[in-house]
CSV table of C-alpha atoms in Angstrom, one decimal:
chain,number,residue,atom,x,y,z
A,1,MET,CA,11.4,-8.7,-0.9
A,2,LEU,CA,8.9,-8.5,2.0
A,3,PRO,CA,8.0,-11.9,3.6
A,4,ILE,CA,4.4,-13.1,2.9
A,5,VAL,CA,2.1,-14.2,5.7
A,6,ALA,CA,-1.1,-15.9,4.5
A,7,ILE,CA,-4.2,-16.4,6.7
A,8,VAL,CA,-6.1,-19.6,5.6
A,9,GLY,CA,-8.9,-21.7,7.0
A,10,ARG,CA,-12.4,-22.9,6.3
A,11,PRO,CA,-15.2,-20.3,5.8
A,12,ASN,CA,-16.4,-18.2,8.7
A,13,VAL,CA,-13.7,-18.8,11.2
A,14,GLY,CA,-12.7,-15.1,11.4
A,15,LYS,CA,-9.9,-14.7,8.9
A,16,SER,CA,-10.9,-11.2,7.7
A,17,THR,CA,-11.4,-10.2,11.4
A,18,LEU,CA,-7.9,-11.2,12.1
A,19,PHE,CA,-6.7,-9.5,8.9
A,20,ASN,CA,-8.3,-6.2,10.0
A,21,ARG,CA,-7.0,-6.6,13.6
A,22,LEU,CA,-3.4,-7.1,12.5
A,23,LEU,CA,-3.6,-4.1,10.1
A,24,GLY,CA,-5.3,-1.9,12.7
A,25,GLU,CA,-7.9,-0.8,10.2
A,26,LYS,CA,-10.9,-2.3,8.4
A,27,ARG,CA,-9.6,-3.3,5.1
A,28,ALA,CA,-11.6,-6.5,4.6
A,29,LEU,CA,-15.4,-6.9,4.7
A,30,VAL,CA,-16.6,-8.9,7.7
A,31,HIS,CA,-19.9,-10.7,7.9
A,32,ASP,CA,-21.3,-13.9,9.5
A,33,ARG,CA,-22.2,-15.3,6.1
A,34,PRO,CA,-19.6,-17.7,4.7
A,35,GLY,CA,-18.0,-16.7,1.4
A,36,VAL,CA,-17.9,-12.9,1.9
A,37,THR,CA,-14.1,-12.9,1.1
A,38,ARG,CA,-13.5,-14.5,-2.3
A,39,ASP,CA,-10.2,-13.2,-3.7
A,40,ARG,CA,-6.8,-12.9,-2.1
A,41,ASN,CA,-6.4,-9.5,-0.4
A,42,TYR,CA,-2.9,-8.2,0.0
A,43,HIS,CA,-1.8,-5.4,2.3
A,44,PRO,CA,1.5,-4.4,3.8
A,45,ALA,CA,1.7,-4.8,7.6
A,46,ALA,CA,4.2,-4.5,10.4
A,47,TRP,CA,4.8,-6.1,13.8
A,48,LEU,CA,7.4,-4.3,16.0
A,49,HIS,CA,10.4,-3.9,13.6
A,50,HIS,CA,9.3,-6.6,11.2
A,51,GLU,CA,7.6,-5.6,7.9
A,52,PHE,CA,5.7,-8.2,5.8
A,53,MET,CA,2.9,-8.6,3.3
A,54,LEU,CA,-0.3,-9.9,4.9
A,55,VAL,CA,-2.7,-11.9,2.7
A,56,ASP,CA,-6.4,-12.6,3.5
A,57,THR,CA,-8.0,-15.5,1.7
A,58,GLY,CA,-11.5,-16.9,1.1
A,59,GLY,CA,-12.8,-19.9,3.0
A,60,PHE,CA,-11.0,-23.2,2.2
A,61,GLU,CA,-13.5,-25.9,1.2
A,62,PRO,CA,-11.7,-29.3,0.8
A,63,GLU,CA,-14.4,-30.7,-1.5
A,64,PRO,CA,-16.4,-27.7,-2.9
A,65,ASP,CA,-19.7,-28.5,-4.6
A,66,ASP,CA,-20.0,-24.9,-5.9
A,67,LYS,CA,-18.0,-23.1,-8.5
A,68,LEU,CA,-17.6,-20.1,-6.3
A,69,PHE,CA,-16.2,-22.1,-3.4
A,70,ALA,CA,-14.0,-24.1,-5.8
A,71,SER,CA,-12.5,-20.8,-7.0
A,72,MET,CA,-12.0,-19.7,-3.4
A,73,ARG,CA,-10.2,-23.0,-2.7
A,74,ASP,CA,-7.8,-22.3,-5.6
A,75,GLN,CA,-7.1,-18.8,-4.3
A,76,SER,CA,-6.3,-20.3,-0.9
A,77,GLU,CA,-3.9,-22.9,-2.4
A,78,THR,CA,-2.2,-20.2,-4.4
A,79,ALA,CA,-1.8,-18.1,-1.2
A,80,ILE,CA,-0.2,-21.1,0.6
A,81,ASN,CA,2.2,-21.8,-2.2
A,82,GLU,CA,3.5,-18.2,-2.3
A,83,ALA,CA,3.6,-17.7,1.5
A,84,ASP,CA,6.7,-17.7,3.7
A,85,VAL,CA,4.6,-18.4,6.8
A,86,VAL,CA,1.0,-19.6,7.0
A,87,ILE,CA,-1.5,-18.7,9.8
A,88,PHE,CA,-4.0,-21.6,9.9
A,89,LEU,CA,-7.1,-20.2,11.6
A,90,VAL,CA,-9.6,-22.6,13.2
A,91,ASP,CA,-12.7,-22.0,15.4
A,92,ALA,CA,-12.5,-23.0,19.1
A,93,GLN,CA,-16.3,-22.9,19.5
A,94,SER,CA,-16.9,-25.3,16.6
A,95,GLY,CA,-14.0,-27.6,17.5
A,96,ARG,CA,-12.0,-29.7,15.0
A,97,THR,CA,-13.9,-30.5,11.8
A,98,PRO,CA,-13.2,-32.7,8.8
A,99,ALA,CA,-12.6,-29.5,6.8
A,100,ASP,CA,-9.9,-28.5,9.3
A,101,GLU,CA,-8.3,-31.9,9.0
A,102,ALA,CA,-8.3,-31.7,5.2
A,103,THR,CA,-6.9,-28.2,5.2
A,104,ALA,CA,-4.2,-29.2,7.7
A,105,ARG,CA,-3.1,-32.0,5.3
A,106,ILE,CA,-2.7,-29.5,2.4
A,107,VAL,CA,-0.7,-27.1,4.6
A,108,ARG,CA,1.6,-29.9,5.8
A,109,GLN,CA,2.2,-31.1,2.2
A,110,SER,CA,3.2,-27.5,1.2
A,111,GLY,CA,6.2,-27.7,3.6
A,112,LYS,CA,5.6,-24.1,4.7
A,113,PRO,CA,6.1,-23.0,8.3
A,114,VAL,CA,2.6,-22.8,9.9
A,115,VAL,CA,1.1,-21.5,13.1
A,116,VAL,CA,-2.3,-22.8,14.2
A,117,ALA,CA,-4.4,-19.9,15.6
A,118,VAL,CA,-7.4,-21.2,17.5
A,119,ASN,CA,-9.8,-18.2,17.2
A,120,LYS,CA,-12.7,-17.2,19.4
A,121,CYS,CA,-10.9,-17.9,22.7
A,122,ASP,CA,-12.3,-14.7,24.1
A,123,ASP,CA,-11.5,-15.6,27.7
A,124,ALA,CA,-8.8,-17.6,29.5
A,125,MET,CA,-11.5,-20.2,30.4
A,126,HIS,CA,-11.7,-21.0,26.6
A,127,ASP,CA,-8.0,-21.7,26.2
A,128,ASP,CA,-8.5,-25.4,27.0
A,129,LEU,CA,-10.6,-25.7,23.8
A,130,ALA,CA,-7.3,-25.2,21.8
A,131,ALA,CA,-5.9,-28.5,23.0
A,132,GLU,CA,-7.7,-30.7,20.6
A,133,PHE,CA,-6.1,-29.0,17.6
A,134,TRP,CA,-2.7,-30.4,18.5
A,135,SER,CA,-4.0,-33.6,16.9
A,136,LEU,CA,-3.7,-31.9,13.5
A,137,GLY,CA,0.0,-32.6,13.6
A,138,LEU,CA,1.3,-29.1,13.4
A,139,ASP,CA,4.0,-27.8,15.6
A,140,GLU,CA,2.5,-24.6,17.1
A,141,VAL,CA,-1.1,-24.1,18.4
A,142,LEU,CA,-2.0,-20.8,20.1
A,143,PRO,CA,-5.4,-19.6,21.5
A,144,VAL,CA,-6.4,-16.1,20.1
A,145,SER,CA,-9.4,-13.8,19.8
A,146,ALA,CA,-9.3,-11.8,16.6
A,147,GLU,CA,-12.4,-9.9,17.7
A,148,HIS,CA,-10.8,-8.7,21.0
A,149,GLY,CA,-7.1,-8.8,20.1
A,150,ARG,CA,-6.3,-11.4,22.7
A,151,GLY,CA,-3.2,-13.6,22.2
A,152,LEU,CA,-2.0,-11.7,19.1
A,153,TRP,CA,1.4,-10.9,20.7
A,154,GLU,CA,2.1,-14.6,21.1
A,155,LEU,CA,0.8,-15.3,17.6
A,156,MET,CA,2.8,-12.7,15.8
A,157,SER,CA,6.0,-13.5,17.8
A,158,ALA,CA,5.7,-17.1,16.6
A,159,VAL,CA,5.0,-15.9,13.0
A,160,VAL,CA,8.0,-13.5,12.7
A,161,SER,CA,10.3,-16.1,14.3
A,162,ARG,CA,9.6,-18.3,11.3
A,163,PHE,CA,10.5,-15.7,8.7
A,164,PRO,CA,13.2,-17.0,6.3
A,165,GLU,CA,16.7,-15.5,6.7
A,166,GLY,CA,17.2,-12.5,4.5
A,167,ALA,CA,13.4,-11.9,4.2
A,168,SER,CA,13.7,-8.5,5.7
A,169,PRO,CA,12.9,-5.5,3.5
A,170,GLU,CA,15.4,-5.0,0.7
A,171,VAL,CA,18.5,-3.1,1.8
A,172,GLU,CA,18.5,0.1,-0.1
A,173,VAL,CA,21.6,1.0,-2.1
A,174,GLU,CA,22.5,4.6,-1.4
A,175,GLY,CA,21.6,6.8,-4.3
A,176,GLU,CA,19.7,4.0,-6.2
A,177,ILE,CA,16.3,4.7,-7.6
A,178,ARG,CA,14.0,1.6,-7.8
A,179,ILE,CA,11.5,1.7,-10.6
A,180,ALA,CA,8.6,-0.8,-11.2
A,181,VAL,CA,7.2,-1.1,-14.7
A,182,LEU,CA,3.5,-2.0,-14.3
A,183,GLY,CA,0.6,-2.5,-16.7
A,184,ARG,CA,-1.8,-4.8,-18.4
A,185,PRO,CA,-0.5,-7.7,-20.5
A,186,ASN,CA,0.9,-7.0,-24.0
A,187,VAL,CA,1.2,-3.2,-23.6
A,188,GLY,CA,4.9,-3.3,-24.3
A,189,LYS,CA,6.5,-3.4,-20.8
A,190,SER,CA,9.3,-5.8,-21.8
A,191,THR,CA,9.9,-3.9,-25.1
A,192,LEU,CA,10.3,-0.7,-23.0
A,193,MET,CA,12.7,-2.4,-20.6
A,194,ASN,CA,14.9,-3.6,-23.5
A,195,ARG,CA,14.8,-0.1,-25.0
A,196,LEU,CA,15.9,1.5,-21.7
A,197,LEU,CA,18.6,-1.1,-21.1
A,198,GLY,CA,19.9,-0.9,-24.7
A,199,GLU,CA,19.9,-4.7,-25.1
A,200,GLU,CA,17.4,-7.6,-25.7
A,201,ARG,CA,17.4,-8.8,-22.0
A,202,HIS,CA,13.7,-9.5,-21.8
A,203,ILE,CA,11.7,-11.8,-24.0
A,204,VAL,CA,9.2,-10.0,-26.2
A,205,HIS,CA,6.2,-11.7,-27.7
A,206,ASP,CA,2.7,-10.6,-28.7
A,207,MET,CA,1.2,-13.4,-26.6
A,208,PRO,CA,0.0,-12.0,-23.2
A,209,GLY,CA,1.7,-13.6,-20.2
A,210,THR,CA,5.2,-13.9,-21.7
A,211,THR,CA,6.7,-12.3,-18.6
A,212,VAL,CA,5.8,-14.3,-15.5
A,213,ASP,CA,8.3,-13.4,-12.7
A,214,ALA,CA,9.4,-9.9,-11.6
A,215,THR,CA,12.9,-9.4,-12.8
A,216,ASP,CA,15.4,-6.8,-11.7
A,217,SER,CA,17.9,-5.0,-14.1
A,218,ILE,CA,20.6,-2.5,-13.0
A,219,MET,CA,21.7,0.4,-15.2
A,220,GLU,CA,23.5,3.7,-14.8
A,221,LEU,CA,23.0,6.9,-16.7
A,222,ARG,CA,25.0,10.1,-16.1
A,223,GLY,CA,26.2,8.7,-12.7
A,224,GLN,CA,22.7,7.8,-11.5
A,225,ARG,CA,22.0,4.2,-10.6
A,226,TYR,CA,18.6,2.8,-11.5
A,227,ARG,CA,17.0,-0.6,-10.6
A,228,LEU,CA,14.3,-1.4,-13.2
A,229,VAL,CA,11.8,-4.1,-12.3
A,230,ASP,CA,9.8,-5.7,-15.1
A,231,THR,CA,6.6,-7.3,-13.9
A,232,ALA,CA,3.9,-9.6,-15.3
A,233,GLY,CA,0.9,-8.0,-16.9
A,234,VAL,CA,-2.0,-7.6,-14.4
A,235,ARG,CA,-5.3,-8.6,-15.9
A,236,ARG,CA,-8.8,-8.3,-14.4
A,237,ARG,CA,-9.3,-10.9,-11.6
A,238,ALA,CA,-12.1,-12.5,-13.5
A,239,ARG,CA,-9.7,-13.4,-16.3
A,240,VAL,CA,-6.9,-14.7,-14.2
A,241,ASP,CA,-7.5,-18.5,-14.2
A,242,ASP,CA,-4.0,-20.0,-14.5
A,243,ALA,CA,-2.2,-20.8,-11.2
A,244,VAL,CA,1.2,-19.6,-12.5
A,245,GLU,CA,-0.3,-16.3,-13.6
A,246,GLN,CA,-2.0,-15.9,-10.2
A,247,LEU,CA,1.4,-16.1,-8.6
A,248,ALA,CA,2.8,-13.7,-11.1
A,249,VAL,CA,0.0,-11.1,-10.5
A,250,GLY,CA,0.7,-11.3,-6.8
A,251,ALA,CA,4.4,-10.7,-7.4
A,252,ALA,CA,3.7,-7.7,-9.6
A,253,LEU,CA,1.5,-6.1,-7.0
A,254,ARG,CA,4.1,-6.7,-4.2
A,255,THR,CA,6.8,-5.2,-6.4
A,256,ILE,CA,5.1,-1.8,-5.9
A,257,GLU,CA,6.0,-2.0,-2.2
A,258,ARG,CA,9.8,-2.1,-2.7
A,259,CYS,CA,10.0,0.5,-5.4
A,260,HIS,CA,10.2,4.3,-5.3
A,261,VAL,CA,8.7,5.1,-8.7
A,262,VAL,CA,6.1,3.2,-10.7
A,263,PHE,CA,5.8,3.5,-14.5
A,264,VAL,CA,2.2,2.5,-15.4
A,265,VAL,CA,2.3,1.6,-19.1
A,266,LEU,CA,-0.9,2.2,-21.1
A,267,ASP,CA,-1.8,1.2,-24.6
A,268,GLY,CA,-2.2,4.4,-26.6
A,269,VAL,CA,-4.5,2.8,-29.2
A,270,GLU,CA,-7.0,1.6,-26.5
A,271,GLY,CA,-6.6,4.5,-24.1
A,272,PRO,CA,-7.0,4.2,-20.4
A,273,THR,CA,-9.1,1.3,-19.3
A,274,GLU,CA,-10.9,0.3,-16.1
A,275,GLN,CA,-7.9,-2.0,-15.2
A,276,ASP,CA,-5.5,0.9,-15.8
A,277,ALA,CA,-7.6,3.0,-13.3
A,278,ARG,CA,-7.3,0.2,-10.7
A,279,LEU,CA,-3.5,-0.1,-11.2
A,280,THR,CA,-2.9,3.6,-10.8
A,281,GLY,CA,-5.3,3.7,-7.8
A,282,LEU,CA,-3.2,0.9,-6.2
A,283,VAL,CA,0.0,2.9,-6.8
A,284,VAL,CA,-1.6,6.0,-5.2
A,285,GLU,CA,-2.9,4.0,-2.3
A,286,ARG,CA,0.5,2.5,-1.6
A,287,GLY,CA,2.0,6.1,-1.7
A,288,ARG,CA,4.4,5.6,-4.6
A,289,ALA,CA,5.6,8.1,-7.1
A,290,LEU,CA,3.8,7.7,-10.4
A,291,VAL,CA,4.6,8.3,-14.1
A,292,VAL,CA,2.0,7.3,-16.8
A,293,LEU,CA,3.6,6.2,-20.1
A,294,VAL,CA,1.3,6.0,-23.1
A,295,ASN,CA,3.0,3.4,-25.3
A,296,LYS,CA,2.5,2.6,-29.0
A,297,TRP,CA,2.1,6.3,-29.9
A,298,ASP,CA,3.5,5.6,-33.3
A,299,ALA,CA,0.4,3.5,-34.1
A,300,VAL,CA,-1.9,6.1,-32.5
A,301,ARG,CA,-0.8,8.9,-34.8
A,302,GLU,CA,-1.9,6.9,-37.8
A,303,THR,CA,-5.5,7.3,-36.8
A,304,GLU,CA,-7.6,10.4,-36.9
A,305,ASP,CA,-9.9,9.7,-33.9
A,306,ARG,CA,-7.1,9.4,-31.4
A,307,ASN,CA,-4.9,12.3,-30.4
A,308,ILE,CA,-3.5,13.9,-27.3
A,309,THR,CA,-6.6,16.1,-26.8
A,310,VAL,CA,-8.9,13.0,-26.8
A,311,LEU,CA,-6.5,11.1,-24.5
A,312,GLU,CA,-6.2,14.0,-22.0
A,313,ASP,CA,-10.0,14.1,-21.8
A,314,GLU,CA,-10.1,10.3,-21.1
A,315,PHE,CA,-7.4,10.7,-18.5
A,316,SER,CA,-9.4,13.4,-16.6
A,317,ARG,CA,-12.5,11.2,-16.7
A,318,LYS,CA,-11.0,7.7,-16.0
A,319,LEU,CA,-7.9,8.5,-13.9
A,320,PRO,CA,-8.9,11.6,-11.8
A,321,HIS,CA,-7.1,10.1,-8.8
A,322,ALA,CA,-3.8,10.3,-10.7
A,323,ASN,CA,-4.1,13.8,-12.0
A,324,PHE,CA,-0.8,14.7,-10.3
A,325,ALA,CA,1.2,12.2,-12.5
A,326,PRO,CA,3.1,13.4,-15.5
A,327,VAL,CA,2.1,11.7,-18.8
A,328,LEU,CA,4.6,10.9,-21.4
A,329,TYR,CA,3.7,9.7,-25.0
A,330,ILE,CA,6.2,7.2,-26.2
A,331,SER,CA,6.9,4.3,-28.6
A,332,ALA,CA,9.0,1.6,-27.0
A,333,LEU,CA,9.3,0.0,-30.5
A,334,THR,CA,10.8,2.9,-32.3
A,335,GLY,CA,12.3,4.7,-29.3
A,336,LYS,CA,10.3,7.9,-29.8
A,337,GLY,CA,10.1,9.8,-26.5
A,338,CYS,CA,12.0,7.2,-24.5
A,339,THR,CA,15.1,9.4,-23.9
A,340,ARG,CA,13.0,11.5,-21.5
A,341,ILE,CA,11.8,8.6,-19.3
A,342,LEU,CA,14.7,8.3,-16.9
A,343,GLU,CA,15.1,12.1,-16.6
A,344,LEU,CA,11.4,12.3,-15.7
A,345,ALA,CA,11.9,9.4,-13.2
A,346,LEU,CA,14.7,11.4,-11.5
A,347,GLU,CA,12.5,14.5,-11.3
A,348,VAL,CA,9.6,12.6,-9.8
A,349,PHE,CA,11.9,10.8,-7.3
A,350,GLY,CA,13.2,14.2,-6.2
A,351,ALA,CA,9.7,15.3,-5.5
A,352,PHE,CA,8.9,12.0,-3.7
A,353,ASN,CA,11.9,12.6,-1.4
A,354,THR,CA,11.4,16.4,-0.8
A,355,ARG,CA,11.3,17.8,2.7
A,356,VAL,CA,10.0,21.3,3.4
A,357,SER,CA,11.0,23.3,6.5
A,358,THR,CA,8.3,24.0,9.1
A,359,ALA,CA,8.8,27.7,8.8
A,360,ARG,CA,8.0,27.6,5.1
A,361,LEU,CA,5.0,25.4,5.6
A,362,ASN,CA,3.5,27.7,8.2
A,363,ASP,CA,4.0,30.7,5.9
A,364,PHE,CA,2.3,28.6,3.2
A,365,LEU,CA,-0.6,27.7,5.6
A,366,ARG,CA,-1.3,31.3,6.6
A,367,ALA,CA,-1.3,32.4,3.0
A,368,ALA,CA,-3.6,29.5,1.9
A,369,VAL,CA,-6.1,30.2,4.7
A,370,ALA,CA,-6.1,33.9,4.0
A,371,ALA,CA,-6.8,33.2,0.3
A,372,HIS,CA,-9.6,30.8,0.9
A,373,SER,CA,-11.2,30.6,4.4
A,374,PRO,CA,-12.0,27.1,5.7
A,375,PRO,CA,-15.8,26.3,6.0
A,376,GLN,CA,-17.3,26.4,9.5
A,377,MET,CA,-18.8,23.5,11.4
A,378,HIS,CA,-22.0,24.1,13.3
A,379,ASN,CA,-21.3,27.9,13.1
A,380,HIS,CA,-17.9,27.4,14.7
A,381,PRO,CA,-14.7,28.3,12.8
A,382,ILE,CA,-12.2,25.7,11.9
A,383,ARG,CA,-8.9,27.2,12.9
A,384,TYR,CA,-5.7,25.9,11.1
A,385,GLN,CA,-3.0,26.5,13.7
A,386,TYR,CA,0.2,24.8,12.7
A,387,MET,CA,1.7,22.6,10.0
A,388,THR,CA,4.8,20.4,9.8
A,389,GLN,CA,6.1,17.6,7.6
A,390,VAL,CA,6.4,14.3,9.4
A,391,ARG,CA,8.0,12.1,6.7
A,392,VAL,CA,9.0,11.8,3.0
A,393,ARG,CA,8.4,9.0,0.5
A,394,PRO,CA,5.7,10.1,0.1
A,395,PRO,CA,5.7,13.6,1.5
A,396,THR,CA,3.4,13.5,4.5
A,397,PHE,CA,2.2,16.5,6.5
A,398,CYS,CA,0.5,17.0,9.8
A,399,VAL,CA,-1.8,20.0,10.3
A,400,PHE,CA,-3.0,20.9,13.8
A,401,VAL,CA,-6.6,22.3,13.9
A,402,ASN,CA,-9.0,23.0,16.7
A,403,ASN,CA,-11.5,20.4,15.4
A,404,PRO,CA,-10.2,17.7,13.0
A,405,GLU,CA,-13.7,16.4,12.4
A,406,GLY,CA,-14.6,19.7,10.8
A,407,VAL,CA,-12.1,19.4,8.0
A,408,VAL,CA,-14.0,18.8,4.8
A,409,GLU,CA,-12.8,16.9,1.8
A,410,HIS,CA,-12.8,19.8,-0.7
A,411,TYR,CA,-10.7,21.9,1.6
A,412,ASP,CA,-8.2,19.0,2.0
A,413,ARG,CA,-8.0,18.9,-1.8
A,414,PHE,CA,-7.5,22.7,-1.9
A,415,LEU,CA,-4.6,22.5,0.5
A,416,LYS,CA,-3.0,19.6,-1.5
A,417,ASN,CA,-3.4,21.6,-4.8
A,418,ARG,CA,-1.8,24.7,-3.2
A,419,LEU,CA,1.1,22.6,-1.9
A,420,ARG,CA,1.7,21.4,-5.5
A,421,GLU,CA,1.6,24.9,-6.8
A,422,GLU,CA,3.9,26.2,-4.1
A,423,PHE,CA,6.5,23.4,-3.8
A,424,GLY,CA,6.1,21.3,-7.0
A,425,PHE,CA,5.7,17.7,-5.9
A,426,VAL,CA,5.3,16.5,-9.5
A,427,GLY,CA,4.3,12.9,-9.8
A,428,THR,CA,4.1,12.1,-6.1
A,429,PRO,CA,1.0,11.6,-3.9
A,430,LEU,CA,0.6,13.8,-0.9
A,431,LYS,CA,-0.7,12.8,2.5
A,432,VAL,CA,-2.1,15.4,4.9
A,433,GLU,CA,-3.2,14.3,8.4
A,434,TYR,CA,-5.2,16.5,10.7
A,435,ARG,CA,-4.8,16.4,14.5
A,436,ARG,CA,-6.2,18.4,17.4
A,437,ARG,CA,-3.8,20.5,19.3
A,438,ARG,CA,-2.8,19.2,22.7
A,439,ARG,CA,-4.9,20.6,25.6
A,440,LEU,CA,-3.5,21.6,29.0
A,441,GLY,CA,-3.0,18.5,31.1
A,442,GLU,CA,-2.8,16.0,28.2
A,443,ALA,CA,0.3,13.8,27.7
A,444,ARG,CA,2.7,15.0,25.2
A,445,THR,CA,2.7,13.1,21.9
A,446,ASP,CA,4.8,13.2,18.7
A,447,VAL,CA,3.4,14.5,15.5
A,448,MET,CA,2.0,11.1,14.7
A,449,GLY,CA,0.0,10.9,17.9
A,450,GLU,CA,2.2,8.4,19.7
A,451,PRO,CA,2.9,9.1,23.4
A,452,ILE,CA,6.4,10.3,24.0
A,453,VAL,CA,8.5,8.6,26.8
A,454,PRO,CA,11.7,10.7,27.2
A,455,LEU,CA,14.8,8.7,27.8
A,456,GLU,CA,17.0,9.2,30.8
A,457,PRO,CA,20.0,11.6,30.4
A,458,GLY,CA,22.8,9.8,28.4
A,459,GLU,CA,20.5,7.1,27.0
A,460,GLU,CA,20.3,6.4,23.3
A,461,GLY,CA,17.6,4.7,21.3
A,462,GLU,CA,14.9,4.9,18.7
A,463,ASP,CA,12.5,6.3,21.3
A,464,ALA,CA,14.6,9.4,22.0
A,465,TRP,CA,12.9,12.6,21.0
A,466,THR,CA,13.8,16.1,20.3
A,467,PRO,CA,11.7,19.3,20.8
A,468,ASP,CA,10.9,19.6,17.1
A,469,GLN,CA,9.1,16.2,17.3
A,470,LEU,CA,6.6,17.4,19.9
A,471,ALA,CA,3.1,18.3,19.0
A,472,PRO,CA,2.5,22.1,19.7
A,473,ASP,CA,0.8,22.9,23.0
A,474,GLU,CA,-1.0,26.0,24.3
A,475,ALA,CA,2.3,27.9,25.0
A,476,GLY,CA,4.5,26.1,22.5
A,477,GLU,CA,5.4,26.4,18.8
A,478,ALA,CA,1.8,27.0,17.7
A,479,GLY,CA,1.4,30.0,19.9
A,480,GLU,CA,4.7,31.5,18.8
A,481,ALA,CA,4.0,30.9,15.1
A,482,GLY,CA,0.5,32.3,15.4
A,483,GLU,CA,-2.7,30.6,14.3
A,484,ALA,CA,-3.2,30.5,10.6
A,485,GLY,CA,-7.0,30.6,11.0
A,486,GLY,CA,-7.1,34.0,12.6
A,487,GLU,CA,-9.1,35.2,15.5
A,488,GLU,CA,-12.5,33.7,16.5
């Protein structure tokens, strides 16, 4: 399981700015007004070779006089309780406040490892302002600037040194397929788990919230090993008011990160809901293979206003982002349709782990561009020059073009649809990145845009590169392969 790092502090000290800075992208809304961040915001992050789950929280008000701030305090306390390491963010310009002291007491009482980050130390002359925060009684105080990225190396070095032993990402068992079972409460996830395992291993009750913790179960079928992870039902945030259930929801969402395939279980009687759309969107965003299981199909068939045609129409309207996912109609209670579930998981995992050769991809790119010419930008053609696959899980491709800014969304969708038609990729999201071809005189980079520093002869290491990792240049692979966009 990934270690969890929670950023806490009173309102308007820069928690979301630090969150965005550590992620390298703007995932949280930032504004001068206190209270912009209200819920816990989870996102996977990495520092050097350490992977972890980063959590942004709302402002911590020790004695809130408003229901909104009281709820934000509860969210912050929940984040502290489930965290492995806490970053306690304070404001150097405001100095130590009673709210900081009250927050420090709560963090100390939790017993969690904590690093005090004194924000808004934008210059070395501000570092002395951090000294007064040693009086909070915490064992590490570091000056940082979330806005400018100053001091983050020292901060994250202190954070990762406090990770618990064994908190590194789960070691993958060779050949094992990890499957998460996700869905709203009371849609039949535990019943489905018992059906697949062939025994009553998970408690089943019609009261929502019966399953609280994410539980792993191992099984084998026809020589294939599966790890099934049953999770708590994920309700809308507005309805999650119990502290235990808040922890359970966070655990369910983090389970997605360590699994290859996610089964999203829907209630066939109700059909896809807004919360189902959010869950499938989360799976797609995290880049995991997806299978949609419509449960309670035995009850659906007893009604005349619900049938496959109606449900397929609802899927196209409410789950358009998951149109690549196979849909299976089952009844976990009676076992109808359940025999195909693991076979489908194996098929989807195969697509999730598929790698296509560069030669086949460039043949595909030339044919796709010839069939449907890319739109121009300011009367200049967008030339698609070269295509290669840079990773699997999920399949990720890099396309070199003369002007990446000119690639429009509908043409990106067209390429992804053609990729599915040509190579299958059933049940797995696809990622296509667009880069400009290296110009003469520019430093060589790998296909992900990182500068390449070749090792000395005889050296070994993760930074070693091979010619097929290089981005094509004016006289390199792209020229030999020919430009898929044709002549100007």
